[in-house]
Coordinates of C-alpha atoms and ligand atoms in Angstrom, one line a residue:
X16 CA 134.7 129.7 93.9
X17 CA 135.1 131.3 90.7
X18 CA 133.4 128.6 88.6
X19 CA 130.0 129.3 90.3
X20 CA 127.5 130.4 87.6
X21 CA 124.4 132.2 88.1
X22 CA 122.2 129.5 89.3
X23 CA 123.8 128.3 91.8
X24 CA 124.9 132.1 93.3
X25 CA 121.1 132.2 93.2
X26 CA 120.6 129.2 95.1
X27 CA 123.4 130.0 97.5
X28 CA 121.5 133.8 98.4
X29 CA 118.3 131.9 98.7
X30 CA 119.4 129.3 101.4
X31 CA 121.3 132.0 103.2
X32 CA 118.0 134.2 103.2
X33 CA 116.4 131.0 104.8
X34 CA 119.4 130.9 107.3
X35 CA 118.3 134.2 108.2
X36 CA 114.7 133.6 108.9
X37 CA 115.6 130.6 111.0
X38 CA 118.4 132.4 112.7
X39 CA 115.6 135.0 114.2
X40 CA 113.8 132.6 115.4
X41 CA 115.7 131.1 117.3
X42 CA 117.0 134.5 118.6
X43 CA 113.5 134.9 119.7
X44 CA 113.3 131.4 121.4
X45 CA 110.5 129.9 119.2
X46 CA 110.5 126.2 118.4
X47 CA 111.3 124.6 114.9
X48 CA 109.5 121.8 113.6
X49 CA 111.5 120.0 111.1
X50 CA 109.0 117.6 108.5
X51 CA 111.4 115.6 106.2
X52 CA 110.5 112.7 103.8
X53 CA 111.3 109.1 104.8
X54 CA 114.4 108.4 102.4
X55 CA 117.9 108.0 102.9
X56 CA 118.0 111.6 101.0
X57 CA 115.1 113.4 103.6
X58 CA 116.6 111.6 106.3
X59 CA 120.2 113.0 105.8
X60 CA 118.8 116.6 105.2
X61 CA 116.8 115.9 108.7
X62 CA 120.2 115.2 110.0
X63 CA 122.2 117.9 108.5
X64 CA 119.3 120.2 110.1
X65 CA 119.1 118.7 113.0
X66 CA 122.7 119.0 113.5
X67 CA 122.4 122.9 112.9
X68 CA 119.8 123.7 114.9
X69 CA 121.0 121.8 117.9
X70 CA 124.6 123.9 117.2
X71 CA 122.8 126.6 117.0
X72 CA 120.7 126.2 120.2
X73 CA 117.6 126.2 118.7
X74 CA 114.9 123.8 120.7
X75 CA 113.1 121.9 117.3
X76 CA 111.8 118.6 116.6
X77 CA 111.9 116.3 113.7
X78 CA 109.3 114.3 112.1
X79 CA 110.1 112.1 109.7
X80 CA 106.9 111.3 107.0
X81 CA 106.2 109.1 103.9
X82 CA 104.4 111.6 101.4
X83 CA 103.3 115.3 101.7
X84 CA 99.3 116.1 102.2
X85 CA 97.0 117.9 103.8
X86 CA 96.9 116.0 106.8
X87 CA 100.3 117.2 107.4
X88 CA 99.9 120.6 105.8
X89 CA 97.1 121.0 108.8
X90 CA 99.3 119.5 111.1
X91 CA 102.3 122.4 110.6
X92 CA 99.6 125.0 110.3
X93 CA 98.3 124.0 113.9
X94 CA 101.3 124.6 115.6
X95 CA 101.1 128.4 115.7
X96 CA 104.6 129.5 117.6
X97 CA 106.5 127.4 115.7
X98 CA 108.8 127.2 112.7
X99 CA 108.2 124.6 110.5
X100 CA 111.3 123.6 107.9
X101 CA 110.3 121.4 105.4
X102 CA 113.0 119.3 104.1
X103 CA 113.2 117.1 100.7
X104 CA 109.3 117.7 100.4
X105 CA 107.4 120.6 99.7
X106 CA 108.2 122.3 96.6
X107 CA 105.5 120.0 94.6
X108 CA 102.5 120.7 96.7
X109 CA 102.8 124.7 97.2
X110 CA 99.1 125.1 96.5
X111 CA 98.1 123.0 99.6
X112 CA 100.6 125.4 101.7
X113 CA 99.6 128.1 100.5
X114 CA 96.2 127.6 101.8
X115 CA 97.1 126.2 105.3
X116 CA 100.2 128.5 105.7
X117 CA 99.4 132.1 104.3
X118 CA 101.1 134.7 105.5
X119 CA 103.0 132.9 108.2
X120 CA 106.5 132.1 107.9
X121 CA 107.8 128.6 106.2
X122 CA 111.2 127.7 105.1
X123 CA 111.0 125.1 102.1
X124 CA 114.8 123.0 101.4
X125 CA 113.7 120.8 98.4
X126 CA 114.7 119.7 95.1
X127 CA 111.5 118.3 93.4
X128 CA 110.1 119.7 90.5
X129 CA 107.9 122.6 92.3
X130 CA 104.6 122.8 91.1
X131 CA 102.7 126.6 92.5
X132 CA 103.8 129.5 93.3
X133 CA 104.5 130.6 97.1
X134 CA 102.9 132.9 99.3
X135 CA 105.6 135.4 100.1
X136 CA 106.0 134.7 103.5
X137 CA 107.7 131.6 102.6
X138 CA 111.3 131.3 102.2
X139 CA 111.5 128.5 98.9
X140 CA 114.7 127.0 98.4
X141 CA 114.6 124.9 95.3
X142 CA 117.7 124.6 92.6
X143 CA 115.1 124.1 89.5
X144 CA 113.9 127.6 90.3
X145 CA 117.5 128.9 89.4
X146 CA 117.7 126.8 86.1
X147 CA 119.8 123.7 88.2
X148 CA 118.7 120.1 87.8
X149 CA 117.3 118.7 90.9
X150 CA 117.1 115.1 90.3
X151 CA 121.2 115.0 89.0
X152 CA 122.7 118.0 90.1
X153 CA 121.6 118.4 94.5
X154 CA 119.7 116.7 96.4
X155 CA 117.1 117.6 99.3
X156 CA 120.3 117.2 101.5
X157 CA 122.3 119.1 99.7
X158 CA 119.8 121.9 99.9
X159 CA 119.7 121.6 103.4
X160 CA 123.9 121.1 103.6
X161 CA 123.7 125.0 101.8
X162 CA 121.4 125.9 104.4
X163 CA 123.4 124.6 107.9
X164 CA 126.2 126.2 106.1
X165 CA 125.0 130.0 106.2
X166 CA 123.6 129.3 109.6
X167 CA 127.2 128.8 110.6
X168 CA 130.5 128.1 108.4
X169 CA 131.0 125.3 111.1
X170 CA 129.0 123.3 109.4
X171 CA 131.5 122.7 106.6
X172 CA 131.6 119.0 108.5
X173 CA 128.1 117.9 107.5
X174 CA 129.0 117.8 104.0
X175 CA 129.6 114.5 104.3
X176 CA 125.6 114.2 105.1
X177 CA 124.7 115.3 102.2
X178 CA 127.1 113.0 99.9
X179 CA 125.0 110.5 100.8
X180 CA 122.0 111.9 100.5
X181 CA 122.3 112.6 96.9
X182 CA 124.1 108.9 96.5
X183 CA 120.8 107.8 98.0
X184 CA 118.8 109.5 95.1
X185 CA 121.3 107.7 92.6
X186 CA 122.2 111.2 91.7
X187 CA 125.7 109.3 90.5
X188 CA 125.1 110.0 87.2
X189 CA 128.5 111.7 85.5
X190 CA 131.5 109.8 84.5
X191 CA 132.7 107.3 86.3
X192 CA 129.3 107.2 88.4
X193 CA 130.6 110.1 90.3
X194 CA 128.4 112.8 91.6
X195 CA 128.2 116.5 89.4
X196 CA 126.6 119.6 89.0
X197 CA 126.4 121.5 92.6
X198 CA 127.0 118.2 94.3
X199 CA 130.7 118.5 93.2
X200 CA 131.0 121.7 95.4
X201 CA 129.5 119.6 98.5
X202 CA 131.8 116.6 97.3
X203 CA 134.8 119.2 97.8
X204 CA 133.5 121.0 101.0
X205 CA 133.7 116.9 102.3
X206 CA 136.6 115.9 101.4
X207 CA 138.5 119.7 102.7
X208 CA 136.9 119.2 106.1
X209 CA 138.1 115.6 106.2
X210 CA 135.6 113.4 106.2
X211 CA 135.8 111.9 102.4
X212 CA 137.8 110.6 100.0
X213 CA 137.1 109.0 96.8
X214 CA 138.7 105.7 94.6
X215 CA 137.9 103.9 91.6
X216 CA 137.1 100.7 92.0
X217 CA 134.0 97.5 91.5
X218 CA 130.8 99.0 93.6
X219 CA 130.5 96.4 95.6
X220 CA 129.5 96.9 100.2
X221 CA 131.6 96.3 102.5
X222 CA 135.1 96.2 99.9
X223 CA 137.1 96.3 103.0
X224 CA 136.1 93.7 105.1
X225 CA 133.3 91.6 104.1
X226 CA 133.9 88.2 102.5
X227 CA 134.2 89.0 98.6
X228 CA 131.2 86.1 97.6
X229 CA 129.0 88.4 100.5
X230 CA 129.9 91.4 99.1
X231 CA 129.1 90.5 95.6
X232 CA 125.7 88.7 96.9
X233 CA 125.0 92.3 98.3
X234 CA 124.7 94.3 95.3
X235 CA 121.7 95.2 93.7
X236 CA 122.0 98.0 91.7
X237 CA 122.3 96.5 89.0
X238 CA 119.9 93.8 89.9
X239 CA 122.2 90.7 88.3
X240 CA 120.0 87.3 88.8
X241 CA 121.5 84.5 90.0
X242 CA 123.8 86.8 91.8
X243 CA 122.0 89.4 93.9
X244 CA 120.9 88.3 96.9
X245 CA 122.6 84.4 96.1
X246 CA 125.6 83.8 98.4
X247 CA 125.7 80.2 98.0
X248 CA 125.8 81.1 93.8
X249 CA 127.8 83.7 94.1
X250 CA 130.6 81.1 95.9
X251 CA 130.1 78.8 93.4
X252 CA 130.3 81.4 90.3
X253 CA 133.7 83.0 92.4
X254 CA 134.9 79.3 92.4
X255 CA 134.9 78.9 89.1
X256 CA 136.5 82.0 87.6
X257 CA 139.5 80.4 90.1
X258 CA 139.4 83.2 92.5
X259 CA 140.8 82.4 95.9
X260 CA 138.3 82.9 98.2
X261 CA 140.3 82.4 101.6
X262 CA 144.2 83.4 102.2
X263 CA 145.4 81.6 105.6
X264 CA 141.9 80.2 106.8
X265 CA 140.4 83.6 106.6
X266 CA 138.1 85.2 103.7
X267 CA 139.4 87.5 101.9
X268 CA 137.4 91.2 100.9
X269 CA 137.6 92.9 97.7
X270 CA 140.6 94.9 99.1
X271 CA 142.6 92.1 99.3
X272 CA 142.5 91.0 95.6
X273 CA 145.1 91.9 92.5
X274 CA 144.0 94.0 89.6
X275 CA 143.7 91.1 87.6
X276 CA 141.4 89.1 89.6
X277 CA 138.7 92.1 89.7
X278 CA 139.3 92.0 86.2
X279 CA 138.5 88.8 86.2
X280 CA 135.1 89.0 88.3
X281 CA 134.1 92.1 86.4
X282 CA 134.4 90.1 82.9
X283 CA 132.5 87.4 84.8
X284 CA 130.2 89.5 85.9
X285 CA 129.3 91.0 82.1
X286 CA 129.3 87.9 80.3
X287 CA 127.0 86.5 82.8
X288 CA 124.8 89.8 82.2
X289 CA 125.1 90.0 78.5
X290 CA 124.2 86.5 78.4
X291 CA 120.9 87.1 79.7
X292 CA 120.3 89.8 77.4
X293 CA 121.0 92.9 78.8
X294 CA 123.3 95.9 77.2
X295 CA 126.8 95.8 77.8
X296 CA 126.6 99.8 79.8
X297 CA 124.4 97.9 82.6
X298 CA 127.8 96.6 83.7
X299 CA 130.1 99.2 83.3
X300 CA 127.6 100.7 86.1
X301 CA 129.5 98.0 88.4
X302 CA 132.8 100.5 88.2
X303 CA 132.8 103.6 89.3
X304 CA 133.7 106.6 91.5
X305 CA 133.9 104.8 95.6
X306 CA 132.9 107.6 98.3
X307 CA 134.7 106.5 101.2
X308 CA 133.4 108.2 104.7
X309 CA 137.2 108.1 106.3
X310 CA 136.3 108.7 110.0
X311 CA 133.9 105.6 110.1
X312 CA 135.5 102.5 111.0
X313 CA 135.9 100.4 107.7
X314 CA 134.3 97.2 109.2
X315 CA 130.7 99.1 109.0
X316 CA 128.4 99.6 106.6
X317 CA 128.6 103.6 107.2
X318 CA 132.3 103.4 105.8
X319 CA 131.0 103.8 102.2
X320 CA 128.7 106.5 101.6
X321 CA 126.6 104.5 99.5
X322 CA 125.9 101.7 101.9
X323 CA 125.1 104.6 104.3
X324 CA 122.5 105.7 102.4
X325 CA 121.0 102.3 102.3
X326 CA 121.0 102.0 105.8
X327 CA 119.2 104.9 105.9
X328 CA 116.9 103.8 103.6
X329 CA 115.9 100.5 105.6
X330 CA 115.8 102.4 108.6
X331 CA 113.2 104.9 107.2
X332 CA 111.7 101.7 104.8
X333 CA 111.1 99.5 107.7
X334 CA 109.8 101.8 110.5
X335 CA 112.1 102.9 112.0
X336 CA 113.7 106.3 110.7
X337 CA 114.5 107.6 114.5
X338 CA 117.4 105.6 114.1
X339 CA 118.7 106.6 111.2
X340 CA 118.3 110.5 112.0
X341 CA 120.2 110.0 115.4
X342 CA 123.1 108.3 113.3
X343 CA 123.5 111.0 110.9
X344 CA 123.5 113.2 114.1
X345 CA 126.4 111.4 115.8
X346 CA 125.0 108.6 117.6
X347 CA 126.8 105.1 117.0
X348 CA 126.7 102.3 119.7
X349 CA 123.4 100.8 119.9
X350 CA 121.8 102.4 117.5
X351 CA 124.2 101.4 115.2
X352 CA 123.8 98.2 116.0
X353 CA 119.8 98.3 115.7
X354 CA 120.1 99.8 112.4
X355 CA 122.6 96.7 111.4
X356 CA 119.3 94.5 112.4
X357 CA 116.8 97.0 110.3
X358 CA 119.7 96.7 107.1
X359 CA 119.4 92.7 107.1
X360 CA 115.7 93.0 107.8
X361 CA 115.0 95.1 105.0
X362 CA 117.6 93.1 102.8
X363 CA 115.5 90.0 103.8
X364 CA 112.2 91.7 102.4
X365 CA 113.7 92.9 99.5
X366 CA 114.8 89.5 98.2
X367 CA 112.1 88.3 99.5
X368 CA 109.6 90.4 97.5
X369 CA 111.8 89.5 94.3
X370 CA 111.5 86.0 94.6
X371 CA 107.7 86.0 94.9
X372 CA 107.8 88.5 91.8
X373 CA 109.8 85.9 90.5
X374 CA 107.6 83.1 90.8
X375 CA 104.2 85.6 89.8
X376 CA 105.7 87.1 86.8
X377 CA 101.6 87.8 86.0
X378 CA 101.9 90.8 88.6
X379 CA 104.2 92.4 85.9
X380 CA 101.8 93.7 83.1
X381 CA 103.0 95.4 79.8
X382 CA 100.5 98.2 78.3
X383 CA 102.0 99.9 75.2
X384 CA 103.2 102.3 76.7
X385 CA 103.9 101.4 80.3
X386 CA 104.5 98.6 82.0
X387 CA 102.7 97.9 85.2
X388 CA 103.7 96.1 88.5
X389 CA 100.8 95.1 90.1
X390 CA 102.3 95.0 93.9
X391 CA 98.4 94.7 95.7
X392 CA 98.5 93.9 99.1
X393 CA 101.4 91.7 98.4
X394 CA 104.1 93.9 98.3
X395 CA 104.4 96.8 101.2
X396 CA 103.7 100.4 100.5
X397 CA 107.3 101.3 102.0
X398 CA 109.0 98.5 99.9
X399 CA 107.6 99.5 96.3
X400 CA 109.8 102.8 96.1
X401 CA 113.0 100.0 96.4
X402 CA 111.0 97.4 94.3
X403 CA 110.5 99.8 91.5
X404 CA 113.9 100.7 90.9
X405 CA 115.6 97.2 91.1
X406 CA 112.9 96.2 88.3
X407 CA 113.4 99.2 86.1
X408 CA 116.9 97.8 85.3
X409 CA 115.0 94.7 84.9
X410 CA 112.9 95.7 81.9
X411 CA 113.0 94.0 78.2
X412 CA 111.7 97.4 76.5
X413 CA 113.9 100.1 78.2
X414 CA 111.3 102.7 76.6
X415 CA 109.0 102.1 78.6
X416 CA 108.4 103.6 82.6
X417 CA 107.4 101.3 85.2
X418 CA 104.6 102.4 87.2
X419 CA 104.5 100.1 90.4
X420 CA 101.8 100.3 93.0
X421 CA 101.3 99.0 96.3
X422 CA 97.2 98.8 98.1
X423 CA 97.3 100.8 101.5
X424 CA 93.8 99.3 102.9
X425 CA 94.4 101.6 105.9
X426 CA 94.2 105.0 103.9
X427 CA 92.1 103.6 100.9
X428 CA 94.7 104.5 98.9
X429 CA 97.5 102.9 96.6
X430 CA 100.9 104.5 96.4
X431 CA 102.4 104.7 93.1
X432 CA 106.2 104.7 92.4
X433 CA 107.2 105.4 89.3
X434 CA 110.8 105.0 87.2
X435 CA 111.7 105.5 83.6
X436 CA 115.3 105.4 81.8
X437 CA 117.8 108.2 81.2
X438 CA 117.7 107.7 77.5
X439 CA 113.9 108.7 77.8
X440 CA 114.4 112.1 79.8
X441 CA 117.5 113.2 78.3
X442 CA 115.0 113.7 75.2
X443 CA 112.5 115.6 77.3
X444 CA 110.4 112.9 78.9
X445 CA 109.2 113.7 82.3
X446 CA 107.9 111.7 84.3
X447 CA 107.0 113.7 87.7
X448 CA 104.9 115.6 85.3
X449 CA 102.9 113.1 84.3
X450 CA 102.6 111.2 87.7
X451 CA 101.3 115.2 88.6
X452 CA 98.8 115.5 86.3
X453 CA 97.4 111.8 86.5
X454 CA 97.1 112.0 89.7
X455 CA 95.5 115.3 90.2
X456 CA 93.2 113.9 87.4
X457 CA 91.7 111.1 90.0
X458 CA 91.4 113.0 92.7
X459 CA 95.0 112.1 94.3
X460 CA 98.8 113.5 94.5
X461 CA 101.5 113.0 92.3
X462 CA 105.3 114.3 91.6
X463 CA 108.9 114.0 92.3
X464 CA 111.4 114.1 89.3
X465 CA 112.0 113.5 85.4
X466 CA 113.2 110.3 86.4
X467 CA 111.7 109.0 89.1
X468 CA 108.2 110.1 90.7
X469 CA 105.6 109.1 92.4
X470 CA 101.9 109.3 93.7
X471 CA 98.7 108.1 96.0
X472 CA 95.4 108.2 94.9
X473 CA 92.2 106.5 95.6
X474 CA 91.9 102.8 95.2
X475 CA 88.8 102.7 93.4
X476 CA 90.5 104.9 90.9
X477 CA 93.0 102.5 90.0
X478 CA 92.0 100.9 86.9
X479 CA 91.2 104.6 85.5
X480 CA 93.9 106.0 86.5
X481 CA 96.9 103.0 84.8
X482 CA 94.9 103.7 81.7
X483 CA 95.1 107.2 81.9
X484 CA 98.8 107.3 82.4
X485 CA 99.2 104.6 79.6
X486 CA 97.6 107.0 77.0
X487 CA 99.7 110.5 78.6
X488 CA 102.9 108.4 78.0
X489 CA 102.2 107.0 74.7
X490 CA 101.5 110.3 73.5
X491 CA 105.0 111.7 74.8
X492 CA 106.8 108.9 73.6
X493 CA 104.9 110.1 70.2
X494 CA 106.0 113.8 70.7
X495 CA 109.6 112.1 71.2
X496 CA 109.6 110.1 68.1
X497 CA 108.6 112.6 66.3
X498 CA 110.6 115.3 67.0
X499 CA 114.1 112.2 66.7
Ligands
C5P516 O1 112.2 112.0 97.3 P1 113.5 111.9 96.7 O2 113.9 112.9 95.7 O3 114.5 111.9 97.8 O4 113.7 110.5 96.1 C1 114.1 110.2 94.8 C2 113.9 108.7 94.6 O5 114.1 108.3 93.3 C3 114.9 107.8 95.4 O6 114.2 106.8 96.0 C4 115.8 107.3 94.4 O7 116.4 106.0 94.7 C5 114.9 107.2 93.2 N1 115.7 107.3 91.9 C6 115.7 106.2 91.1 N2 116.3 106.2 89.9 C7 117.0 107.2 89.5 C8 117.0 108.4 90.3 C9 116.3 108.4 91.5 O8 115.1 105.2 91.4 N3 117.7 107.2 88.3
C5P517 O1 108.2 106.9 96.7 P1 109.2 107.0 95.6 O2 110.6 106.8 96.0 O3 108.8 106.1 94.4 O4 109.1 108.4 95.0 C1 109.8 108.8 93.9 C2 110.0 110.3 93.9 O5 108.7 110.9 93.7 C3 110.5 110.8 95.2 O6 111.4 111.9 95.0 C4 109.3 111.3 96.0 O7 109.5 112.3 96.9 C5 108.5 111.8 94.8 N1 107.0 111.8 95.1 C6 106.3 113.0 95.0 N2 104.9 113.1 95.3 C7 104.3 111.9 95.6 C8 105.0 110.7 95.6 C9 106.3 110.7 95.4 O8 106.9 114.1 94.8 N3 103.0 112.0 95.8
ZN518 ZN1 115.5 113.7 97.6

C-alpha cells in the first residue's frame, strides 16, 4: 500500500467515515434505502451495497432510477427512519438535497463531477473532491467497493463488482485498454481474492465459446459497419481472409485460433476500418487488456467482465434492472437466463435503432460546433445513452461532441446524452459542465463527466437550448485553440 498518495488516503478515510454512519444504523435497527442509477456502473455499486448490507444484517431496499430529481430527492426525504445511500448519483445535484435533506443523515458514493456544497450531516464520498479523476480513475462502484470494504474486510470478494462497473463506464482508458488510477488497487483486491485474472488478447464476447463470426458480429465498441451487428457478413468477410471457421463439424471460438490467424482478422479488421476513413488508433482499441471473471462458467456472458457490464446494462436499459441487481448479488439460474433474453432483446434494439439511423441520416444534424442526433420519439429515452456512444466513434469531425436526445411525452421532457472525444478533454474541455449550465439555463438538469454527460429539460425548450449549447461549445473550442 505504500504507493497510495494523498487523494486516494483521503478518499479511503471518507468511505470508512460513511462505513461508520451506516454501521450505527444498522446497530440501531433502522432501515436503508439504497437509490442507485440505472447503468451497468449504478447497478454493480447497488450490488456491491446490497451485498454489504445483507452481510451485515442490515434490513434495506434498493431502488434502481434513470436520472436524479426532485421527485426522488422528496421521495428519500419522506421516509423519515430510514437511511438513504445514494449510489453513482448524487454528487451533481447537492443543492436539491440540501434542501430536502438538511440536517438528517445521507451517505453520498458517487463519482460525478459534484456541483454544491453539502450540508454537514451528509457523509459525501466523491474521488474529484480529493483531486482523483472520476470519469478514468473509479467508478460509482468502485466508490461503493471502498465502502463494503470498511464495513467489513470480508468484502475483499466484491471487488470483482466493481471491475465491471468501471468497464461499464469505459473507464479502460490506460495502456493496453486496461483499467488505472484507483481502479488498479480494486483490479488487485480482485484478482488476490480470486475472482480475476487478466490476458491480452482481440476484445471480442464470448472468446471462449461462441462461434468466432458471432463473436465478431457482437462487438460494437468500435462500431465497424458492415460488421457489427452482421453475422451473415461477418461469415463471409471470415471466409475470405481463409480462416477456418469449423474444426471437426463444430465452430470454432476465438480461443481456438493460432496467433497468426488473429493477426490475420485484426489486419482485416483495420484495413476494412481505414478503408472507410477512420484513424488507424480506432482499431488498436480492438486489442487490449481481457478481464476474465474466473469463477463464472466460460460459456456465459458473465465470464468476461466486460460482457457483464453489458448485461447489466440491457437489464437496467430495457426495464428490467431487478435482474441485474440480484445477479451481481449471487443469483444465477433463472435470472440468468431472463437476463440472456433482456441481452439479445436489447442487442436487437440497438441494431435496430442503427439501421433506421442508417436509412434517416437527416436525424444526424451538424451545427459548428456540435453535432446533433435528433432521436424524437423514434429512438427510446433508455436507448439514447447506448446510441450516443456507438455514434461518437462514428463521427467525420472528431472535434466536435454529439448531443443526442430522445422526446419523453410522458414527463414533457427530452433527455439529453451527450459524448465528446478524449483528444478534446485532455485539453480542458468539459463536457458535464456545459450540459450543467445549459441545462440549468432552460429550466432543466444537466451533468455527469468531462467526457460523457447528460441532461433533461423541457421540450418546448429544445430548439433554445441546442443553440445554446452550440454557442457554449464553440466558444470553448475557441478558448482551446487559442491557448494550442
Ligand atoms: O452515470 P455513469 O457515470 O455511470 O455513466 C457514465 C456513462 O458514460 C456510461 O454510460 C458510459 O458508457 C459513458 N461513457 C462513454 N464514453 C466514455 C466514457 C463514458 O460513453 N469515454
Ligand atoms: O444517460 P447518459 O449515459 O448519457 O449519461 C451520461 C453521464 O451523465 C452519466 O454519468 C450520467 O449519470 C450523467 N448525467 C448526469 N445528470 C443528468 C443526466 C446524466 O449527471 N441530468
Ligand atoms: Zn458511473
Amino acid at each position: 500500500m505504500e504507493d497510495l498518495n494523498g487523494g486516494v488516503l483521503s478518499l479511503i478515510e471518507a468511505a470508512r467515515r460513511a462505513a461508520e454512519v451506516i454501521i450505527r444504523h444498522i446497530n440501531s435497527k433502522s432501515r436503508i434505502s439504497v437509490f442507485s442509477h440505472i447503468d451497468a456502473d449504478g447497478i454493480s455499486a447497488a450490488g456491491i451495497m446490497g451485498m454489504a448490507l445483507s452481510r451485515a444484517g442490515a434490513k434495506f431496499r434498493i431502488r434502481i432510477e434513470r436520472w436524479f430529481d426532485e421527485k426522488i430527492a422528496d421521495e428519500i426525504a419522506s421516509e423519515r427512519d430510514s437511511l438513504p445511500i445514494l449510489t453513482d448519483m448524487g454528487s451533481g445535484y447537492i443543492e436539491i438535497l440540501n434542501r430536502s435533506m438538511e440536517g438528517r443523515d445521507l451517505i453520498i458514493l458517487d463519482h460525478h463531477q459534484p456541483s454544491g456544497e453539502p450540508d454537514e450531516s451528509f457523509v459525501h464520498v466523491n474521488p474529484e473532491i480529493f483531486g482523483i479523476d472520476g470519469a478514468r480513475e473509479i467508478s460509482g462502484a468502485g466508490v461503493a467497493y471502498l465502502t463494503a470494504k470498511a464495513i467489513s474486510e470480508r468484502n475483499i470478494d466484491l471487488a470483482y463488482l466493481a471491475v465491471i462497473g468501471a468497464l461499464g463506464d469505459m473507464q479502460d482508458k490506460y495502456e493496453n485498454r486496461s483499467l488505472g488510477g484507483v481502479n488498479n488497487l480494486i483490479v488487485e483486491d480482485a484478482v488476490k481474492s480470486g475472482y480475476l485474472k487478466t490476458e491480452t488478447d482481440i476484445l471480442l464476447f464470448g472468446r471462449e465459446t461462441r462461434p468466432i463470426h458471432k463473436a465478431l458480429a457482437f462487438t460494437t465498441t468500435p462500431f465497424i459497419p458492415g460488421i457489427s451487428g452482421e453475422e451473415d457478413k461477418c461469415l463471409a468477410f471470415l471466409t475470405k481472409l481463409g480462416i477456418k471457421l469449423k474444426e471437426n463439424d463444430k465452430w470454432r471460438a476465438l480461443r481456438d485460433l493460432s496467433q497468426d490467424e488473429k493477426r490475420k482478422i485484426f489486419s482485416g479488421i483495420s484495413d476494412l476500418l481505414i478503408s472507410q476513413g477512420y484513424e488507424p488508433k480506432v482499431a488498436s482499441t480492438l486489442i487490449g487488456t481481457v478481464y476474465i471473471l474466473v469463477k463464472e462458467e466460460p460459456w456465459t456472458p458473465l465470464r468476461d467482465a466486460r460482457e457483464f457490464a453489458l448485461l447489466l446494462n440491457a437489464t437496467g436499459r430495457m426495464g428490467r434492472p431487478g435482474l441485474g441487481v440480484a445477479i451481481c448479488m449471487g443469483d444465477r439460474g433463472k435470472c440468468l437466463e431472463e437476463a440472456k433474453k433482456t441481452l439479445e432483446d436489447y442487442r436487437k434494439k440497438i441494431n435496430e435503432n442503427l439501421r433506421w439511423l442508417d436509412e434517416h441520416k437527416d436525424r444526424l444534424e451538424e451545427m459548428d460546433g456540435i453535432y446533433v442526433l435528433h432521436g424524437g420519439e423514434r429512438i427510446d429515452e433508455k436507448m439514447i445513452s447506448a446510441i450516443s456512444t456507438i455514434l461518437s466513434t462514428n463521427l467525420p469531425d472528431t472535434k466536435k461532441p454529439i448531443i443526442a436526445y430522445s422526446i419523453v411525452p410522458e414527463e414533457g421532457l427530452i433527455k439529453i446524452s451527450a459524448r465528446t472525444t478524449e483528444d478534446l478533454t485532455e485539453k480542458g474541455f468539459n463536457l458535464g459542465e456545459i450540459m450543467r449550465i445549459s441545462a440549468e439555463k432552460f429550466s432543466g438538469k444537466g451533468g455527469g463527466h468531462d467526457i460523457a454527460a447528460g441532461a433533461q429539460i423541457p421540450i418546448e425548450m429544445k430548439d433554445e437550448f441546442l443553440r445554446f449549447v452550440n454557442d457554449l461549445v464553440m466558444k470553448e473550442l475557441k478558448k482551446i485553440e487559442s491557448r494550442d
